[in-house]
PDB file of C-alpha atoms and ligand atoms in Angstrom:
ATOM      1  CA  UNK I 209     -14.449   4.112  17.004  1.00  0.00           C
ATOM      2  CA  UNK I 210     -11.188   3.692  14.921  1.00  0.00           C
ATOM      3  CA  UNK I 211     -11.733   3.424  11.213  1.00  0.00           C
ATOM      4  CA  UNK I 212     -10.090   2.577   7.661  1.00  0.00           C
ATOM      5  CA  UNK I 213     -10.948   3.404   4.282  1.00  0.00           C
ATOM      6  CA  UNK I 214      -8.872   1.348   1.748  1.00  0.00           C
ATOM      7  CA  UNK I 215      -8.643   2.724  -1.933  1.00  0.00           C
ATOM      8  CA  UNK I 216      -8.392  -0.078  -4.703  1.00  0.00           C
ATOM      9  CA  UNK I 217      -8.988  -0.073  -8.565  1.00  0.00           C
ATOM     10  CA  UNK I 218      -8.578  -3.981  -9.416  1.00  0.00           C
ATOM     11  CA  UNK I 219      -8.184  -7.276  -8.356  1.00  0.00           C
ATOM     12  CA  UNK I 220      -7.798  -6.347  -3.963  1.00  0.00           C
ATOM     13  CA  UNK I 221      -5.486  -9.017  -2.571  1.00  0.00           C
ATOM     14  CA  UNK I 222      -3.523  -6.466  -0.333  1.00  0.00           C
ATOM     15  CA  UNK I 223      -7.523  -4.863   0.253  1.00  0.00           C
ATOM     16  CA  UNK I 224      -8.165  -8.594   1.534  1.00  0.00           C
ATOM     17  CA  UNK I 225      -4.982  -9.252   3.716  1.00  0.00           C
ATOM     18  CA  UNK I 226      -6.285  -5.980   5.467  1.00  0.00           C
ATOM     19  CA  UNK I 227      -9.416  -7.496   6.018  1.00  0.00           C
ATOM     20  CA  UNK I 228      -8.446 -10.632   7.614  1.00  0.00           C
ATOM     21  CA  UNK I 229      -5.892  -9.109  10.196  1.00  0.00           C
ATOM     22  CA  UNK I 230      -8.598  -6.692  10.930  1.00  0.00           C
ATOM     23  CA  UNK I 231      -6.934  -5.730  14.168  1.00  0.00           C
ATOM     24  CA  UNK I 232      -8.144  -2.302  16.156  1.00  0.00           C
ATOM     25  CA  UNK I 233     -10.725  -1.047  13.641  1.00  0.00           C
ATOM     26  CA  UNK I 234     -13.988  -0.829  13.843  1.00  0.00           C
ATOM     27  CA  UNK I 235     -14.891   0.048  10.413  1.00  0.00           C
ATOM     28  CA  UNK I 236     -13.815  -0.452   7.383  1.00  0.00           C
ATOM     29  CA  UNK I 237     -14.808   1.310   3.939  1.00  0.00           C
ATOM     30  CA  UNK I 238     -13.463  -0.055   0.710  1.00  0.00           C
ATOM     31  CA  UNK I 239     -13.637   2.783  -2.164  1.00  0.00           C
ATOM     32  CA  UNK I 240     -13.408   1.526  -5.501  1.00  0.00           C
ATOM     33  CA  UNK I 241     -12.167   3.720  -8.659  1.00  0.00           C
ATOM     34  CA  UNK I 242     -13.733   1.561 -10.999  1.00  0.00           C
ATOM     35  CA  UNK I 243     -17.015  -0.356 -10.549  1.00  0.00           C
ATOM     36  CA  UNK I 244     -15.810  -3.181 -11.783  1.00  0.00           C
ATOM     37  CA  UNK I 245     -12.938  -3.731  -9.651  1.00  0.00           C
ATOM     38  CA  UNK I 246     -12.621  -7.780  -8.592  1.00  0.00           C
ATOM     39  CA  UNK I 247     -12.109  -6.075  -4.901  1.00  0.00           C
ATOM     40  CA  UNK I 248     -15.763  -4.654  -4.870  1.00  0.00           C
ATOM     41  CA  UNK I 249     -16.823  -8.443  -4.961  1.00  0.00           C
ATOM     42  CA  UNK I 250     -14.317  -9.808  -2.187  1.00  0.00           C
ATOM     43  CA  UNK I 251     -14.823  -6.582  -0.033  1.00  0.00           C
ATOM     44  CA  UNK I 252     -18.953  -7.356  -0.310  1.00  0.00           C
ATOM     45  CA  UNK I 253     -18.005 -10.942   1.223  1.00  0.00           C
ATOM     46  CA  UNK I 254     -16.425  -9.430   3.915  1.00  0.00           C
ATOM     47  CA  UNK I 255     -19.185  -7.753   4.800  1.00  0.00           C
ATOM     48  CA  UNK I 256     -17.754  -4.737   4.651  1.00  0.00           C
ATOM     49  CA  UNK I 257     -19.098  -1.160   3.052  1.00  0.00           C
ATOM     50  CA  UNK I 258     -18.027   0.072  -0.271  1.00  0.00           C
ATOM     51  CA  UNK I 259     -18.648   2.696  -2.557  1.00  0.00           C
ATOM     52  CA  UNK I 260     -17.737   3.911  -6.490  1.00  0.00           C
ATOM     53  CA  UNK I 261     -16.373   6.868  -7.285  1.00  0.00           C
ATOM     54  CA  UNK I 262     -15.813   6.140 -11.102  1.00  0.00           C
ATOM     55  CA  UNK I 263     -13.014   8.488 -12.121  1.00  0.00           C
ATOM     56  CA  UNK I 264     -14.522   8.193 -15.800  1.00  0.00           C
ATOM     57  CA  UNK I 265     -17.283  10.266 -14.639  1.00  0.00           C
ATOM     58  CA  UNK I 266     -15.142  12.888 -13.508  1.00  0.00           C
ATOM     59  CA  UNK I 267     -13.892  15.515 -16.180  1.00  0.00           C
ATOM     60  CA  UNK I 268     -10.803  15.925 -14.362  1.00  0.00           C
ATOM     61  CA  UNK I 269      -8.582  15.094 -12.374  1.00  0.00           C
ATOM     62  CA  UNK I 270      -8.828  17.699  -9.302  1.00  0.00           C
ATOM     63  CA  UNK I 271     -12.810  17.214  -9.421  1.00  0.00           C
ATOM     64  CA  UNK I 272     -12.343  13.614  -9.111  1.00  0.00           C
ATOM     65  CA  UNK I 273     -10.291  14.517  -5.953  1.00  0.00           C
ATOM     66  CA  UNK I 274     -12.124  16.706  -4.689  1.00  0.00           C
ATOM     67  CA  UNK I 275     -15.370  13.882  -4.915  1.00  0.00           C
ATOM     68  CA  UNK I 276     -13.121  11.466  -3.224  1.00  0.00           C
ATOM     69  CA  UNK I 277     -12.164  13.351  -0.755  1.00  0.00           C
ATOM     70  CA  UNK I 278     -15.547  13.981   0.152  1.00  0.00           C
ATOM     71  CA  UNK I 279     -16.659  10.814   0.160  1.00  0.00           C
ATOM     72  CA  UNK I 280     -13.469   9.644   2.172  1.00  0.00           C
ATOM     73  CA  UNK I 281     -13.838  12.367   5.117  1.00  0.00           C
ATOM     74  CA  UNK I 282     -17.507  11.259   5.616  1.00  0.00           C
ATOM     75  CA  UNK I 283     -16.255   7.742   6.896  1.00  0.00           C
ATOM     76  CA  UNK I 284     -14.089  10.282   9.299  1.00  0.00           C
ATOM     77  CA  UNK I 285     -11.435   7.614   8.836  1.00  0.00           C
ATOM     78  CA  UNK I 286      -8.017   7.304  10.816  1.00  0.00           C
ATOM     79  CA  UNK I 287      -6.196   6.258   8.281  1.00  0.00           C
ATOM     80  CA  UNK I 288      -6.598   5.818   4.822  1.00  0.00           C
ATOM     81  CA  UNK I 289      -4.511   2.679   2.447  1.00  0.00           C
ATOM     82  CA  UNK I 290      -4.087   2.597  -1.177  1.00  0.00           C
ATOM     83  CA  UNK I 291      -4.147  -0.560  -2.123  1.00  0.00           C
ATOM     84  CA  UNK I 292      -3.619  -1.285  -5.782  1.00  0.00           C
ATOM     85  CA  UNK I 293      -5.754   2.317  -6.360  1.00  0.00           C
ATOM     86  CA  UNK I 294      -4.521   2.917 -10.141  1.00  0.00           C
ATOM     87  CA  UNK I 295      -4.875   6.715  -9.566  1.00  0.00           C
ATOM     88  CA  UNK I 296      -2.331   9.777  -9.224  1.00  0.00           C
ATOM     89  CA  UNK I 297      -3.709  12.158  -6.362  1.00  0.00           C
ATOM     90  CA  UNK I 298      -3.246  15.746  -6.585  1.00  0.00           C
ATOM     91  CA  UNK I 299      -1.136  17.508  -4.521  1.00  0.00           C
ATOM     92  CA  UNK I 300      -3.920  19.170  -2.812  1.00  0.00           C
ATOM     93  CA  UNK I 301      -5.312  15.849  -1.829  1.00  0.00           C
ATOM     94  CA  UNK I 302      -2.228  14.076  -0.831  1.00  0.00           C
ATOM     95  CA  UNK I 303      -1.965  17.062   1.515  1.00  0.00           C
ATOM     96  CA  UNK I 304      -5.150  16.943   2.910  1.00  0.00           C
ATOM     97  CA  UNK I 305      -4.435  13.441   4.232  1.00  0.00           C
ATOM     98  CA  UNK I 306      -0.669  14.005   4.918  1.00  0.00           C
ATOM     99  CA  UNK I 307       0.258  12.166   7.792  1.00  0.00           C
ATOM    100  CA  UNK I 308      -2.545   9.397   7.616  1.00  0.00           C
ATOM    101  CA  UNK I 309      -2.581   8.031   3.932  1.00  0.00           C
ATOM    102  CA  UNK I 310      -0.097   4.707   3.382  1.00  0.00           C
ATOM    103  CA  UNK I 311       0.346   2.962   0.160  1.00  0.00           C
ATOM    104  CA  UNK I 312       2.138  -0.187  -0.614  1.00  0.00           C
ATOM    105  CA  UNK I 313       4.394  -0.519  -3.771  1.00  0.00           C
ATOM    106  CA  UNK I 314       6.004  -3.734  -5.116  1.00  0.00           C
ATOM    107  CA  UNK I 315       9.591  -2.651  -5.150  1.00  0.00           C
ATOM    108  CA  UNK I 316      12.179  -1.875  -2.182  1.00  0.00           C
ATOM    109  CA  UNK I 317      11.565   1.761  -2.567  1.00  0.00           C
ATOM    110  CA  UNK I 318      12.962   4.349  -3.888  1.00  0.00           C
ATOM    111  CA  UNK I 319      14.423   1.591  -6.011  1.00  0.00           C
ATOM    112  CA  UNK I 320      11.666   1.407  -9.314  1.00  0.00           C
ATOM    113  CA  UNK I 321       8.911   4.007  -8.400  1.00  0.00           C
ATOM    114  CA  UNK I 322       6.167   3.322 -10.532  1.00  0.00           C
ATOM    115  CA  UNK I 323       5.095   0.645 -12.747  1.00  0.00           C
ATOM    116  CA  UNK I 324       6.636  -2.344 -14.166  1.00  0.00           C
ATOM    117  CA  UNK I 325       8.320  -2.986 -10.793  1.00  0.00           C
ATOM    118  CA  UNK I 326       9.129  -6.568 -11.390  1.00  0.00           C
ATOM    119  CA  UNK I 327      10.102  -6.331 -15.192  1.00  0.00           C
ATOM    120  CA  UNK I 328      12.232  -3.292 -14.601  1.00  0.00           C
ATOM    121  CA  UNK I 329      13.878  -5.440 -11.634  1.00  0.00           C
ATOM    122  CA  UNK I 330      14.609  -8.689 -13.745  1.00  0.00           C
ATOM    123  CA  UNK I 331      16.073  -6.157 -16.551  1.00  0.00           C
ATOM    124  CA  UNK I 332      18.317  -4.552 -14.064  1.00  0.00           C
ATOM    125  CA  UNK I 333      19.413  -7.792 -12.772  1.00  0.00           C
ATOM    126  CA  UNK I 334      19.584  -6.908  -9.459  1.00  0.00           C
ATOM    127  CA  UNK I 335      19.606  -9.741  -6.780  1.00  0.00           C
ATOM    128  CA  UNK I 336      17.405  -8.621  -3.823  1.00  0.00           C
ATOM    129  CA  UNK I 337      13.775  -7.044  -4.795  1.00  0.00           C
ATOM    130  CA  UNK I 338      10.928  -6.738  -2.051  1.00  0.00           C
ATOM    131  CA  UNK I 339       8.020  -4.945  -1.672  1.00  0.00           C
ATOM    132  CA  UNK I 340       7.427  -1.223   1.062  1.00  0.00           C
ATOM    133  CA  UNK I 341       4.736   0.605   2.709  1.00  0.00           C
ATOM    134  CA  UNK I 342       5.277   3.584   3.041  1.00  0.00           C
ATOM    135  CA  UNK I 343       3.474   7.412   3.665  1.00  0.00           C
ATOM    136  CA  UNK I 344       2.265   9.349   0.408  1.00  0.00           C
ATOM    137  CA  UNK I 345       3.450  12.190   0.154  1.00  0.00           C
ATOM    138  CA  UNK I 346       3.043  14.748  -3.150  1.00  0.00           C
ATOM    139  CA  UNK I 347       6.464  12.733  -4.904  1.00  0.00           C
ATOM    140  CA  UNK I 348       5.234   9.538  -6.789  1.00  0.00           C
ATOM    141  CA  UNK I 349       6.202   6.406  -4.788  1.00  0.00           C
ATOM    142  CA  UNK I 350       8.639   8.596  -2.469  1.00  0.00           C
ATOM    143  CA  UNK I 351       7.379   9.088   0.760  1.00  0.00           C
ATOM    144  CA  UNK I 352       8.584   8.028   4.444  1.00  0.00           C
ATOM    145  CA  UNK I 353       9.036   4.380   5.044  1.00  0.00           C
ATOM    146  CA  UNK I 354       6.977   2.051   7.678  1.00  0.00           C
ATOM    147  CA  UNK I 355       8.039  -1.327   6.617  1.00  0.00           C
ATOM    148  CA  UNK I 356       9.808  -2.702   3.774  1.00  0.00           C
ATOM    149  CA  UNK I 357       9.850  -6.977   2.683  1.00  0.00           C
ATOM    150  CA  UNK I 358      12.915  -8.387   0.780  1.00  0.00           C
ATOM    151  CA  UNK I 359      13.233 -10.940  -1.244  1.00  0.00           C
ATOM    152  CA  UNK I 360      16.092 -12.863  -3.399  1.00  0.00           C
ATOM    153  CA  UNK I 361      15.862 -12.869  -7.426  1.00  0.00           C
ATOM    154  CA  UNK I 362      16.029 -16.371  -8.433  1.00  0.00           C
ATOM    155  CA  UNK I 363      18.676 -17.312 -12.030  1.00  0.00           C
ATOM    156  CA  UNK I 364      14.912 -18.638 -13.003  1.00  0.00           C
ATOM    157  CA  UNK I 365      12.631 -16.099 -12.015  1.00  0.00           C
ATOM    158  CA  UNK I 366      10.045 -14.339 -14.606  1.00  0.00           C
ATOM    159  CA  UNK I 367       8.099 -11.440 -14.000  1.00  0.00           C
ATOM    160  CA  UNK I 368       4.927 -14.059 -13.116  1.00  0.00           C
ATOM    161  CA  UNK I 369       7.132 -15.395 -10.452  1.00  0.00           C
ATOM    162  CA  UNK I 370       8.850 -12.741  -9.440  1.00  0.00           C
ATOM    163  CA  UNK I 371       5.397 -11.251  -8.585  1.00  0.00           C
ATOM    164  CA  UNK I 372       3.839 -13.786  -7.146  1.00  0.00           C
ATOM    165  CA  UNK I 373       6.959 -14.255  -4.234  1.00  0.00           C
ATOM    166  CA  UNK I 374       7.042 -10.556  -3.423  1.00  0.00           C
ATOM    167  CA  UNK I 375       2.838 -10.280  -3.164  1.00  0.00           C
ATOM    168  CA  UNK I 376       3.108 -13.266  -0.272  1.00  0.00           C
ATOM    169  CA  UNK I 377       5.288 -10.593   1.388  1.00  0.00           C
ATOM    170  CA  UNK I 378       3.039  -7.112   0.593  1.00  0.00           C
ATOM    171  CA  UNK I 379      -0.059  -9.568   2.233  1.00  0.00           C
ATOM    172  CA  UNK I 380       2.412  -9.987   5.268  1.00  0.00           C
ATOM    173  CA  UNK I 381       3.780  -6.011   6.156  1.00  0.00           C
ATOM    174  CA  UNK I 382       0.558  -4.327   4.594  1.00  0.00           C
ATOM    175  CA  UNK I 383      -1.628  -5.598   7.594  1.00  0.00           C
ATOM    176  CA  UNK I 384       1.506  -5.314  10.494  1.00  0.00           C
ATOM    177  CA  UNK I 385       1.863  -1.659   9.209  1.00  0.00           C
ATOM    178  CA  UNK I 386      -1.643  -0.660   9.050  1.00  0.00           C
ATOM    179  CA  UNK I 387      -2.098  -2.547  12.908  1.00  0.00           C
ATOM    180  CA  UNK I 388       0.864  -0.123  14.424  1.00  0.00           C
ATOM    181  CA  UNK I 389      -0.567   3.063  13.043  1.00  0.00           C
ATOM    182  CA  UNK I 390      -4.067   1.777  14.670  1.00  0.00           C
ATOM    183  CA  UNK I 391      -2.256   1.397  17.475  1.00  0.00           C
ATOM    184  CA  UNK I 392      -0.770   4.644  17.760  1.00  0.00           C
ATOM    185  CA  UNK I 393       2.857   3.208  16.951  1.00  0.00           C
ATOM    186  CA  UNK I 394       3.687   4.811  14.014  1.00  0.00           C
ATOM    187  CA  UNK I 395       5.689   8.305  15.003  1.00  0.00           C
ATOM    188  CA  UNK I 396       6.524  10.700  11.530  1.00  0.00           C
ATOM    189  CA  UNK I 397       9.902  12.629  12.991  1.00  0.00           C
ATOM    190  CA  UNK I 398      10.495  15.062   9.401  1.00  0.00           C
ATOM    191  CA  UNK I 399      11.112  12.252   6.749  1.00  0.00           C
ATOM    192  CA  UNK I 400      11.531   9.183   9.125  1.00  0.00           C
ATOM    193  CA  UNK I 401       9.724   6.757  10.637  1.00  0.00           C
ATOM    194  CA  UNK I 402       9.868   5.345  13.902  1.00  0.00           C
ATOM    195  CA  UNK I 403       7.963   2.267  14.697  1.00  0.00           C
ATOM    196  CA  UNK I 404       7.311   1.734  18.699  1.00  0.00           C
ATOM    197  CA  UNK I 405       8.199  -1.693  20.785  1.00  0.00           C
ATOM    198  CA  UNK I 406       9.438  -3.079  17.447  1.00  0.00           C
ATOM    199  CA  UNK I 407      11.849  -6.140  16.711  1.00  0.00           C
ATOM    200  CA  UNK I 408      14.751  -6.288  14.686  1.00  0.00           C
ATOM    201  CA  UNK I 409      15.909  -9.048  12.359  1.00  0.00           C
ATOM    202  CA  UNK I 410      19.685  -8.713  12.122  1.00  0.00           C
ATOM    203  CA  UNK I 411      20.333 -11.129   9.934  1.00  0.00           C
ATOM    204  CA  UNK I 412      21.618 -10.013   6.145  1.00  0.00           C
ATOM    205  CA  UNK I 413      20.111 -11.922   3.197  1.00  0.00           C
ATOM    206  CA  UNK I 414      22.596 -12.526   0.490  1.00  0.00           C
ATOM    207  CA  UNK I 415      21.600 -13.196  -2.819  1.00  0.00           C
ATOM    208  CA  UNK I 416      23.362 -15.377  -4.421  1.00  0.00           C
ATOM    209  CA  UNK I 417      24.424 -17.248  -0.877  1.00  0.00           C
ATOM    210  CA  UNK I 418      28.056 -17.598   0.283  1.00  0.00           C
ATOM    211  CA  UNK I 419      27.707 -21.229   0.912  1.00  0.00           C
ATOM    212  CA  UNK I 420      29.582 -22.295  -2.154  1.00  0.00           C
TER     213      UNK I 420
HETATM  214  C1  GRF H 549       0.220  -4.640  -5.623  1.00  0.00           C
HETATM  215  O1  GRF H 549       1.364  -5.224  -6.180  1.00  0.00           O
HETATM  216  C2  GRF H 549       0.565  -3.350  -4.925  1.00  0.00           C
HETATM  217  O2  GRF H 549       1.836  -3.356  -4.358  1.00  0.00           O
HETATM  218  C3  GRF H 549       0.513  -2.353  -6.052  1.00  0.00           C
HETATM  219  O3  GRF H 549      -0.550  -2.768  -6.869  1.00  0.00           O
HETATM  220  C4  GRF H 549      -0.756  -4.176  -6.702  1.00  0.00           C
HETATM  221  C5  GRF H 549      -2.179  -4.331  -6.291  1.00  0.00           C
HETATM  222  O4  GRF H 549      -2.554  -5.684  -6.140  1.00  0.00           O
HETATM  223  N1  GRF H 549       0.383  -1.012  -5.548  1.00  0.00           N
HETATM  224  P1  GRF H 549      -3.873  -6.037  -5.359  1.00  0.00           P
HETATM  225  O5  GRF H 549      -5.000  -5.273  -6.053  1.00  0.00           O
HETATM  226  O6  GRF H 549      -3.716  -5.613  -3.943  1.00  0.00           O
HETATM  227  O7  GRF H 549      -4.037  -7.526  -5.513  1.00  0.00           O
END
């Protein structure tokens, strides 16, 4: 019996790419940190079980934790995904899942940790943005990498479109990352991560092109 847990807080879309792919898991929990996360609804449709753990309940942030943890090691899961959860774990939890907790960030990491990805990437003008998944480890938005998505910055792109472009791509290496740690692909060597029987694409995006 393989199993997930995904953690959201809001509206799910990466929760619901997840979903759809699906592949080698047997169960799925979705764990909300706010009850009225758009997810919870989506994540219903699916069929699949959720649960609350509202972290306004919780006086702090250790015994919020410490209740998700719980709740999370019940499910007895094999991995666990942030996806869109709008919480910073402790230390002591990160560490308790060390090694089986992915998140995905909008920004080619460590490029832009934290929020604001898309703004901060239009005000920096840079010319290729993209999207990672990567292990959590205790540093915000720092740990090893699985996959990363890139993407050009259009001369007309706002933060709305900007957005939109690299969340087609999180829907696209969320699932493909979470399928090769399922499948017992994913090896940790210290900081680095080696993905088994994977391609290559060796071709270099340039942004602007060097057709002109
Ligand atoms: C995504 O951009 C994800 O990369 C970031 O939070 C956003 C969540 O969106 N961590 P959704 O809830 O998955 O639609």
């Amino acid at each position: 019996m393989e199993s997930l847990v995904i953690l959201i807080s809001g509206r799910g879309s990466n929760m619901q790419s997840l979903l759809e792919a699906r592949a080698q898991i047997d169960r799925i929990t979705v764990i909300s940190s706010n009850p009225d996360a758009l997810g919870l609804e989506t994540a219903k449709k699916y069929g699949v079980n959720t649960n609350v753990i509202d972290h306004r309940s919780y006086a702090d942030r250790q015994t919020f934790d410490t209740a998700l943890a719980k709740c999370i090691d019940s499910h007895q899961p094999k991995l666990v995904a942030l996806a869109g959860f709008m919480r910073i774990l402790s230390d002591r939890f990160v560490q308790h899942f060390q090694g089986r907790l992915v998140n995905i960030h909008p920004s080619l990491l460590p490029a832009f940790p934290g929020l604001g990805t898309h703004a901060r990437a239009l005000q920096e003008g840079i010319r290729i943005h993209g999207c990672t998944v990567h292990f959590v480890t205790p540093q915000l938005d720092h740990g090893p990498i699985i996959i990363q998505a890139a993407i050009p910055v259009l001369p007309w792109d706002t933060e709305e479109t900007l957005a939109t472009r690299v969340l087609q791509q999180e829907h696209h290496i969320y699932p493909r990352a979470v399928r090769w740690f399922m499948e017992d692909r994913i090896k940790l060597i210290e900081n680095h991560v080696e993905v088994l029987d994977s391609s290559f694409c060796e071709i270099t995006l340039y942004s602007p092109g060097l057709s002109e």
